[in-house]
Tab-separated table of C-alpha atoms in Angstrom:
chain	number	residue	atom	x	y	z
A	1	MET	CA	95.476	71.164	75.311
A	2	ALA	CA	91.879	70.386	75.107
A	3	SER	CA	89.223	72.648	73.625
A	4	LYS	CA	86.613	74.438	75.528
A	5	SER	CA	83.866	72.345	74.207
A	6	SER	CA	85.830	69.138	75.234
A	7	VAL	CA	85.996	70.542	78.760
A	8	SER	CA	82.803	71.850	79.342
A	9	PRO	CA	80.747	68.898	80.179
A	10	PHE	CA	82.561	68.975	83.646
A	11	TRP	CA	80.559	71.974	84.617
A	12	ASN	CA	77.237	70.191	84.214
A	13	LEU	CA	78.375	67.023	86.035
A	14	PRO	CA	78.113	65.970	89.628
A	15	ILE	CA	81.334	66.439	91.653
A	16	SER	CA	81.264	62.514	92.273
A	17	THR	CA	81.159	62.173	88.433
A	18	GLN	CA	83.501	64.624	87.831
A	19	LYS	CA	86.109	62.850	90.034
A	20	THR	CA	85.961	59.797	88.113
A	21	GLN	CA	85.756	61.116	84.508
A	22	PHE	CA	88.574	63.805	85.017
A	23	TYR	CA	91.670	61.954	84.286
A	24	THR	CA	89.908	59.795	81.622
A	25	GLN	CA	89.739	63.098	79.615
A	26	PHE	CA	93.366	64.531	80.625
A	27	PRO	CA	95.601	61.325	80.825
A	28	LEU	CA	98.580	63.741	80.704
A	29	LEU	CA	97.855	64.522	84.380
A	30	GLN	CA	97.987	61.153	85.622
A	31	GLN	CA	101.775	61.307	85.483
A	32	PHE	CA	101.749	63.655	88.221
A	33	PRO	CA	100.831	62.873	91.733
A	34	SER	CA	100.649	66.600	92.577
A	35	SER	CA	99.018	68.578	89.612
A	36	SER	CA	100.901	71.323	89.711
A	37	ARG	CA	104.281	69.430	89.449
A	38	ILE	CA	104.062	70.201	85.526
A	39	PHE	CA	104.708	73.726	86.201
A	40	SER	CA	108.217	73.032	87.803
A	41	SER	CA	111.117	74.415	85.592
A	42	LYS	CA	114.853	74.981	85.811
A	43	LEU	CA	115.704	78.249	87.981
A	44	LYS	CA	118.702	80.382	87.022
A	45	SER	CA	120.654	80.322	90.316
A	46	ASN	CA	121.131	84.305	89.872
A	47	SER	CA	117.329	85.097	89.568
A	48	TYR	CA	116.373	85.270	93.147
A	49	LYS	CA	118.138	85.504	96.368
A	50	SER	CA	119.103	82.405	98.229
A	51	ILE	CA	120.794	81.925	101.646
A	52	SER	CA	122.618	79.040	103.473
A	53	VAL	CA	121.855	77.672	106.874
A	54	SER	CA	119.586	74.804	107.771
A	55	ALA	CA	115.953	74.941	107.599
A	56	ALA	CA	114.958	72.193	109.942
A	57	VAL	CA	112.161	73.016	112.445
A	58	THR	CA	114.388	71.729	115.557
A	59	GLU	CA	117.210	74.226	114.880
A	60	GLU	CA	116.032	76.762	117.245
A	61	SER	CA	119.575	77.631	118.403
A	62	GLN	CA	119.714	79.727	115.015
A	63	THR	CA	116.856	81.948	115.835
A	64	SER	CA	117.801	85.532	116.470
A	65	PRO	CA	116.354	87.297	119.244
A	66	PRO	CA	113.111	89.443	118.558
A	67	SER	CA	113.761	92.979	117.636
A	68	SER	CA	112.677	95.524	120.053
A	69	SER	CA	109.724	96.489	118.149
A	70	SER	CA	108.483	92.675	117.721
A	71	PRO	CA	105.596	91.530	120.278
A	72	THR	CA	106.973	89.085	122.814
A	73	SER	CA	105.758	85.581	123.024
A	74	SER	CA	103.665	86.661	126.302
A	75	SER	CA	102.001	89.484	124.405
A	76	LYS	CA	101.379	87.741	121.166
A	77	LEU	CA	98.373	85.545	120.556
A	78	VAL	CA	98.243	83.942	117.033
A	79	LEU	CA	95.114	82.427	115.518
A	80	VAL	CA	96.090	79.592	112.866
A	81	VAL	CA	93.114	78.874	110.529
A	82	GLY	CA	93.800	75.787	108.697
A	83	GLY	CA	95.973	74.136	111.479
A	84	SER	CA	95.358	70.431	110.715
A	85	GLY	CA	96.623	70.844	107.061
A	86	GLY	CA	100.157	70.071	105.842
A	87	VAL	CA	101.570	73.656	106.169
A	88	GLY	CA	99.388	74.570	109.275
A	89	GLN	CA	100.612	71.687	111.360
A	90	ILE	CA	104.091	72.890	110.926
A	91	VAL	CA	103.112	76.656	111.616
A	92	VAL	CA	101.487	75.345	114.761
A	93	ALA	CA	104.432	73.003	116.039
A	94	SER	CA	106.733	75.562	115.327
A	95	LEU	CA	105.036	78.375	117.481
A	96	LEU	CA	104.270	76.253	120.069
A	97	ASN	CA	108.021	75.361	120.111
A	98	ARG	CA	108.571	79.175	120.512
A	99	ASN	CA	106.249	79.432	123.351
A	100	VAL	CA	104.103	81.481	121.288
A	101	LYS	CA	100.266	81.656	122.607
A	102	LEU	CA	97.910	80.001	119.805
A	103	ARG	CA	94.222	79.593	119.133
A	104	LEU	CA	93.114	77.390	116.534
A	105	ILE	CA	89.716	77.163	114.495
A	106	LEU	CA	89.156	73.671	113.340
A	107	ARG	CA	86.156	72.065	112.124
A	108	ASP	CA	86.802	68.795	114.133
A	109	PRO	CA	88.670	69.976	117.499
A	110	GLU	CA	89.113	66.181	118.333
A	111	LYS	CA	91.814	66.084	115.830
A	112	THR	CA	94.045	68.267	118.310
A	113	THR	CA	95.221	65.690	120.369
A	114	THR	CA	96.271	63.317	117.905
A	115	LEU	CA	98.260	65.990	115.866
A	116	PHE	CA	99.850	67.974	118.602
A	117	GLY	CA	99.460	65.791	121.883
A	118	GLU	CA	98.315	67.041	125.146
A	119	GLN	CA	98.830	70.765	125.312
A	120	ASP	CA	98.396	73.516	127.994
A	121	GLU	CA	95.155	75.316	127.609
A	122	GLU	CA	97.264	78.542	128.448
A	123	LYS	CA	99.376	77.856	125.163
A	124	LEU	CA	96.989	76.459	122.883
A	125	GLN	CA	92.968	76.750	122.699
A	126	VAL	CA	91.091	75.062	120.270
A	127	TRP	CA	87.717	76.478	118.981
A	128	LYS	CA	85.000	74.606	116.827
A	129	GLY	CA	84.464	76.757	113.572
A	130	ASP	CA	83.884	76.678	109.893
A	131	THR	CA	85.287	79.816	107.764
A	132	ARG	CA	83.061	78.561	104.762
A	133	SER	CA	79.935	79.884	106.369
A	134	PRO	CA	79.373	83.635	107.372
A	135	THR	CA	78.133	82.285	110.631
A	136	GLY	CA	80.406	79.729	111.307
A	137	ILE	CA	82.963	81.306	113.547
A	138	ASP	CA	82.022	82.341	116.977
A	139	PRO	CA	82.817	86.257	117.218
A	140	SER	CA	84.510	85.678	120.694
A	141	VAL	CA	87.204	83.551	119.182
A	142	PHE	CA	88.939	86.842	118.041
A	143	GLU	CA	89.218	88.253	121.599
A	144	GLY	CA	92.787	89.199	122.366
A	145	VAL	CA	94.030	87.896	118.826
A	146	THR	CA	97.062	90.236	117.679
A	147	HIS	CA	98.060	88.059	114.487
A	148	VAL	CA	96.469	85.681	112.117
A	149	ILE	CA	98.001	82.976	109.767
A	150	CYS	CA	95.558	81.454	107.348
A	151	CYS	CA	96.706	78.598	105.531
A	152	THR	CA	93.505	76.706	104.530
A	153	GLY	CA	93.199	75.484	101.137
A	154	THR	CA	92.194	72.060	99.102
A	155	THR	CA	92.954	70.119	96.082
A	156	ALA	CA	93.013	71.936	92.656
A	157	PHE	CA	91.399	68.793	91.027
A	158	PRO	CA	88.279	66.798	92.207
A	159	SER	CA	89.400	64.611	94.994
A	160	ARG	CA	88.086	63.022	98.173
A	161	ARG	CA	89.139	66.338	99.951
A	162	TRP	CA	86.402	67.893	98.050
A	163	ASP	CA	83.725	65.875	99.913
A	164	GLY	CA	81.583	67.983	102.138
A	165	ASP	CA	81.517	70.928	99.873
A	166	ASN	CA	85.072	71.534	100.226
A	167	THR	CA	85.836	72.940	96.862
A	168	PRO	CA	88.286	75.623	95.942
A	169	GLU	CA	85.302	78.308	95.734
A	170	ARG	CA	84.055	77.481	99.007
A	171	VAL	CA	87.478	77.123	100.834
A	172	ASP	CA	89.598	79.805	99.139
A	173	TRP	CA	87.112	82.383	98.209
A	174	ASP	CA	84.053	82.054	100.675
A	175	GLY	CA	86.329	80.934	103.477
A	176	VAL	CA	88.770	83.551	103.220
A	177	ARG	CA	86.161	86.151	102.743
A	178	ASN	CA	84.176	85.063	105.621
A	179	LEU	CA	87.481	85.000	107.928
A	180	VAL	CA	88.700	88.491	106.938
A	181	SER	CA	85.301	90.244	107.477
A	182	ALA	CA	85.136	88.923	110.862
A	183	LEU	CA	88.910	89.936	111.882
A	184	PRO	CA	89.231	92.812	114.548
A	185	LYS	CA	90.549	96.294	113.069
A	186	SER	CA	92.981	96.255	115.871
A	187	LEU	CA	94.985	93.183	114.299
A	188	LYS	CA	98.868	93.487	113.767
A	189	ARG	CA	98.919	91.270	110.912
A	190	ILE	CA	97.240	88.681	108.922
A	191	VAL	CA	99.509	86.273	106.883
A	192	LEU	CA	97.682	84.492	103.895
A	193	VAL	CA	99.014	81.474	102.220
A	194	SER	CA	98.237	81.450	98.590
A	195	SER	CA	99.699	79.825	95.319
A	196	ILE	CA	102.190	81.073	92.557
A	197	GLY	CA	100.322	81.474	89.450
A	198	VAL	CA	97.406	83.271	90.432
A	199	THR	CA	97.877	86.183	88.376
A	200	LYS	CA	98.231	84.101	85.364
A	201	PHE	CA	95.217	81.726	85.570
A	202	ASN	CA	94.013	82.363	82.067
A	203	GLU	CA	97.342	81.466	80.433
A	204	LEU	CA	98.765	78.042	79.671
A	205	PRO	CA	100.050	76.047	81.626
A	206	TRP	CA	98.020	77.750	84.476
A	207	SER	CA	95.097	77.463	82.926
A	208	ILE	CA	95.139	73.767	83.231
A	209	MET	CA	95.682	73.950	86.910
A	210	ASN	CA	92.931	76.535	87.265
A	211	LEU	CA	90.257	74.055	85.369
A	212	PHE	CA	88.253	74.020	88.323
A	213	GLY	CA	88.995	77.644	89.510
A	214	VAL	CA	91.466	77.107	92.147
A	215	LEU	CA	93.885	80.031	91.059
A	216	LYS	CA	90.936	82.184	90.196
A	217	TYR	CA	89.560	81.842	93.578
A	218	LYS	CA	92.855	82.229	95.616
A	219	LYS	CA	93.343	85.469	93.676
A	220	MET	CA	90.009	86.421	94.568
A	221	GLY	CA	90.937	85.773	98.282
A	222	GLU	CA	94.182	87.698	97.999
A	223	ASP	CA	92.424	90.808	96.614
A	224	PHE	CA	89.785	90.704	99.489
A	225	VAL	CA	92.528	90.743	101.774
A	226	ARG	CA	94.446	93.558	100.032
A	227	ASN	CA	91.140	95.520	100.153
A	228	SER	CA	90.189	94.787	103.902
A	229	GLY	CA	92.056	97.709	105.331
A	230	LEU	CA	94.125	95.132	107.446
A	231	PRO	CA	97.696	94.960	107.591
A	232	PHE	CA	98.538	91.842	105.677
A	233	THR	CA	101.406	89.519	104.019
A	234	ILE	CA	100.626	87.378	101.207
A	235	ILE	CA	102.853	84.040	100.816
A	236	ARG	CA	102.412	82.537	97.598
A	237	ALA	CA	103.924	78.892	97.640
A	238	GLY	CA	105.153	76.822	95.010
A	239	ARG	CA	104.197	73.151	94.461
A	240	LEU	CA	104.328	71.945	97.974
A	241	THR	CA	106.771	69.131	99.042
A	242	ASP	CA	107.608	67.516	102.264
A	243	GLY	CA	104.588	65.700	103.985
A	244	PRO	CA	101.642	66.462	104.484
A	245	TYR	CA	102.526	65.564	108.039
A	246	THR	CA	99.142	64.063	109.117
A	247	SER	CA	97.900	62.100	112.346
A	248	TYR	CA	101.473	62.895	113.932
A	249	ASP	CA	102.069	64.198	117.284
A	250	LEU	CA	103.837	67.307	118.152
A	251	ASN	CA	107.223	65.608	119.167
A	252	THR	CA	107.253	63.993	115.324
A	253	LEU	CA	106.362	67.349	113.887
A	254	LEU	CA	109.386	69.058	115.488
A	255	GLN	CA	111.616	66.760	114.014
A	256	ALA	CA	110.382	67.122	110.586
A	257	THR	CA	113.204	68.241	107.939
A	258	ALA	CA	112.821	69.444	104.266
A	259	GLY	CA	116.044	67.010	103.405
A	260	GLU	CA	118.267	68.607	100.889
A	261	ARG	CA	115.755	71.413	99.634
A	262	ARG	CA	116.565	73.874	102.579
A	263	ALA	CA	117.576	76.905	100.598
A	264	VAL	CA	114.824	79.401	100.155
A	265	LEU	CA	114.064	81.569	97.054
A	266	ILE	CA	111.909	84.752	97.451
A	267	GLY	CA	110.492	86.704	94.712
A	268	GLN	CA	107.864	89.146	93.585
A	269	GLY	CA	105.496	89.741	90.684
A	270	ASP	CA	104.534	86.103	90.264
A	271	LYS	CA	107.590	85.367	88.166
A	272	LEU	CA	108.788	82.388	90.345
A	273	VAL	CA	108.183	79.088	89.268
A	274	GLY	CA	109.078	75.765	90.981
A	275	GLU	CA	108.525	73.976	94.430
A	276	VAL	CA	108.804	74.548	98.332
A	277	SER	CA	109.074	72.395	101.291
A	278	ARG	CA	105.976	72.821	103.341
A	279	LEU	CA	108.396	73.576	106.408
A	280	VAL	CA	109.766	76.773	104.391
A	281	VAL	CA	106.286	78.089	103.718
A	282	ALA	CA	105.442	77.666	107.216
A	283	GLU	CA	108.646	79.465	108.424
A	284	ALA	CA	108.022	82.187	105.883
A	285	CYS	CA	104.521	82.828	107.380
A	286	ILE	CA	105.944	82.861	110.883
A	287	GLN	CA	108.793	85.265	110.266
A	288	ALA	CA	106.609	87.460	108.224
A	289	LEU	CA	104.532	88.316	111.231
A	290	ASP	CA	106.790	90.495	112.945
A	291	ILE	CA	109.073	91.917	110.066
A	292	ASP	CA	107.526	95.328	109.452
A	293	PHE	CA	108.703	95.829	105.846
A	294	THR	CA	106.514	92.748	104.785
A	295	LYS	CA	103.569	94.593	105.628
A	296	GLY	CA	101.210	95.133	102.336
A	297	GLN	CA	103.518	93.035	100.379
A	298	THR	CA	103.040	89.741	98.371
A	299	TYR	CA	106.059	87.303	97.804
A	300	GLU	CA	106.672	83.888	96.191
A	301	VAL	CA	108.395	81.374	97.965
A	302	ASN	CA	110.416	78.334	96.648
A	303	SER	CA	112.989	76.080	97.881
A	304	ILE	CA	115.870	74.265	96.178
A	305	PRO	CA	118.871	72.049	97.293
A	306	GLY	CA	121.394	73.551	99.814
A	307	ASP	CA	121.226	75.137	103.085
A	308	GLY	CA	118.884	77.495	104.282
A	309	PRO	CA	117.884	80.293	106.775
A	310	GLY	CA	116.368	78.137	109.493
A	311	THR	CA	114.560	80.098	111.911
A	312	ASP	CA	117.292	83.086	111.779
A	313	THR	CA	115.098	86.394	111.482
A	314	LEU	CA	118.219	88.293	110.317
A	315	LYS	CA	118.406	86.026	107.430
A	316	TRP	CA	114.782	85.949	106.620
A	317	GLN	CA	114.836	89.875	106.745
A	318	GLU	CA	117.765	89.572	104.119
A	319	LEU	CA	115.718	87.301	101.848
A	320	PHE	CA	112.619	89.369	101.847
A	321	ARG	CA	114.356	92.555	101.484
A	322	ALA	CA	116.559	91.263	98.502
A	323	SER	CA	113.240	90.402	96.862
A	324	HIS	CA	112.139	93.825	96.688
A	325	SER	CA	115.039	94.716	94.266
A	326	ASN	CA	114.451	91.798	91.934
């Protein structure tokens, strides 16, 4: 572990210089295509509840009918923020496949057709906006919105994705704060995608992951959501696998599968360590929208080899509820 003095020069360098010099000073991280891979560990099979059934996006036949208290597809309008990202694309494709009305905020709306194909405007509305600016969102985008899924994010370490002031501070803190501050009080639920390890960013090995503040800023974003007075659910994802599915149309997204890692682990208390399929994270967000007892809760989500809950709401309810007793 590098000493504080050996790390400190980064903070005074331009981001472009940080990018080129970071892995020179931390050669260990070159081994891991995704920096958080180093935090994977063997999970005890009885530590968290898992369940068996397939998790492929296409397996709509396993979807349980919505409960009488859940909004119907016709009455629900879901705003997805970060819909062009790896998790966000799956969220959008899955909701469109359920005939849920969607609204997206994208910095570049021109990506929509490339990502999701031609869609009826009655089903998918796209607005240009940037959550990083307090004035970057037209307030009328929230008219009629009943639910929000926020799955914005950037890389933990300097990369091309940081170009254009797309750092963890700007995305995970400024962006979340600006979005939540603008949401209507009538909202039925906001689901925020965060990360495991956010409560331990000053501890090894998480402090390595947090060298540029990603875990700290995600935790700040979480806390802002909790204190907003809005009904919320926070999904902390493990290291993301599968995808990201970029530059694909809707048909391709709907054919995405989680391979062998379809079984789902859900925990609470920031104790879960491991990795998770993007498809599982997306489905966890969608399911949490309408499961009443997930309101005000924070969950860690991983996936492991085996069959999973797919889109079966009753099985997801079992998973979420079982985590409360762990």
